[in-house]
Amino acid sequence: MRVTFLGTTSQNGGSPTLWMTDRGSLVVRGYLVTDPEALAGLGEVPPGEADVEVPLGLLGFYPEPAVPAVTTTAAAGEGAEEGC
């Protein structure tokens, strides 16, 4: 996977930072969520995944997509269950 740096609001090269991949996804470096109330609301984190907090200002670095967004797997799965 190749990543392209999009931007950061960090002054020291740390969090938060945003990259775009050649697979049509984003990579973020954010702040680990440690607040117990927030963690309870997020539920269990699967192995190999993490919940990170990303300031909304960081998303201003994301370029306008050149192609229409694709349907998410969850949305596609819901339609399949309804026989659509």
PDB file of N, CA, C and O in Angstrom, residues 31-40 42 51-53:
ATOM      1  N   TYR A  31      -5.360  10.771  18.214  1.00  0.00           N
ATOM      2  CA  TYR A  31      -5.152  10.613  19.642  1.00  0.00           C
ATOM      3  C   TYR A  31      -5.901   9.378  20.120  1.00  0.00           C
ATOM      4  O   TYR A  31      -7.089   9.217  19.845  1.00  0.00           O
ATOM      5  N   LEU A  32      -5.224   8.484  20.809  1.00  0.00           N
ATOM      6  CA  LEU A  32      -5.832   7.282  21.338  1.00  0.00           C
ATOM      7  C   LEU A  32      -6.969   7.666  22.277  1.00  0.00           C
ATOM      8  O   LEU A  32      -6.806   8.524  23.143  1.00  0.00           O
ATOM      9  N   VAL A  33      -8.120   7.053  22.091  1.00  0.00           N
ATOM     10  CA  VAL A  33      -9.265   7.326  22.948  1.00  0.00           C
ATOM     11  C   VAL A  33      -9.071   6.562  24.254  1.00  0.00           C
ATOM     12  O   VAL A  33      -8.941   5.331  24.248  1.00  0.00           O
ATOM     13  N   THR A  34      -9.028   7.277  25.374  1.00  0.00           N
ATOM     14  CA  THR A  34      -8.824   6.658  26.677  1.00  0.00           C
ATOM     15  C   THR A  34      -9.953   6.951  27.661  1.00  0.00           C
ATOM     16  O   THR A  34     -10.002   6.355  28.729  1.00  0.00           O
ATOM     17  N   ASP A  35     -10.851   7.851  27.323  1.00  0.00           N
ATOM     18  CA  ASP A  35     -11.954   8.214  28.208  1.00  0.00           C
ATOM     19  C   ASP A  35     -12.865   7.004  28.418  1.00  0.00           C
ATOM     20  O   ASP A  35     -13.392   6.455  27.445  1.00  0.00           O
ATOM     21  N   PRO A  36     -13.070   6.553  29.669  1.00  0.00           N
ATOM     22  CA  PRO A  36     -13.873   5.357  29.931  1.00  0.00           C
ATOM     23  C   PRO A  36     -15.294   5.434  29.377  1.00  0.00           C
ATOM     24  O   PRO A  36     -15.816   4.454  28.851  1.00  0.00           O
ATOM     25  N   GLU A  37     -15.929   6.603  29.483  1.00  0.00           N
ATOM     26  CA  GLU A  37     -17.301   6.749  28.972  1.00  0.00           C
ATOM     27  C   GLU A  37     -17.328   6.606  27.445  1.00  0.00           C
ATOM     28  O   GLU A  37     -18.189   5.929  26.889  1.00  0.00           O
ATOM     29  N   ALA A  38     -16.362   7.214  26.776  1.00  0.00           N
ATOM     30  CA  ALA A  38     -16.289   7.102  25.317  1.00  0.00           C
ATOM     31  C   ALA A  38     -16.007   5.660  24.911  1.00  0.00           C
ATOM     32  O   ALA A  38     -16.629   5.131  23.985  1.00  0.00           O
ATOM     33  N   LEU A  39     -15.089   5.004  25.599  1.00  0.00           N
ATOM     34  CA  LEU A  39     -14.746   3.620  25.274  1.00  0.00           C
ATOM     35  C   LEU A  39     -15.955   2.704  25.442  1.00  0.00           C
ATOM     36  O   LEU A  39     -16.179   1.801  24.628  1.00  0.00           O
ATOM     37  N   ALA A  40     -16.747   2.939  26.478  1.00  0.00           N
ATOM     38  CA  ALA A  40     -17.952   2.132  26.687  1.00  0.00           C
ATOM     39  C   ALA A  40     -18.930   2.313  25.528  1.00  0.00           C
ATOM     40  O   ALA A  40     -19.546   1.352  25.065  1.00  0.00           O
ATOM     41  N   LEU A  42     -18.125   3.098  22.439  1.00  0.00           N
ATOM     42  CA  LEU A  42     -17.547   2.578  21.200  1.00  0.00           C
ATOM     43  C   LEU A  42     -17.616   1.055  21.114  1.00  0.00           C
ATOM     44  O   LEU A  42     -17.582   0.490  20.028  1.00  0.00           O
ATOM     45  N   ASP A  51      -9.301   2.718  18.081  1.00  0.00           N
ATOM     46  CA  ASP A  51     -10.145   3.907  17.969  1.00  0.00           C
ATOM     47  C   ASP A  51      -9.261   5.114  18.232  1.00  0.00           C
ATOM     48  O   ASP A  51      -8.595   5.190  19.261  1.00  0.00           O
ATOM     49  N   VAL A  52      -9.226   6.034  17.266  1.00  0.00           N
ATOM     50  CA  VAL A  52      -8.451   7.260  17.433  1.00  0.00           C
ATOM     51  C   VAL A  52      -9.362   8.448  17.241  1.00  0.00           C
ATOM     52  O   VAL A  52     -10.333   8.399  16.479  1.00  0.00           O
ATOM     53  N   GLU A  53      -9.054   9.529  17.937  1.00  0.00           N
ATOM     54  CA  GLU A  53      -9.819  10.763  17.811  1.00  0.00           C
ATOM     55  C   GLU A  53      -9.106  11.663  16.815  1.00  0.00           C
ATOM     56  O   GLU A  53      -7.903  11.878  16.904  1.00  0.00           O
TER      57      GLU A  53
END
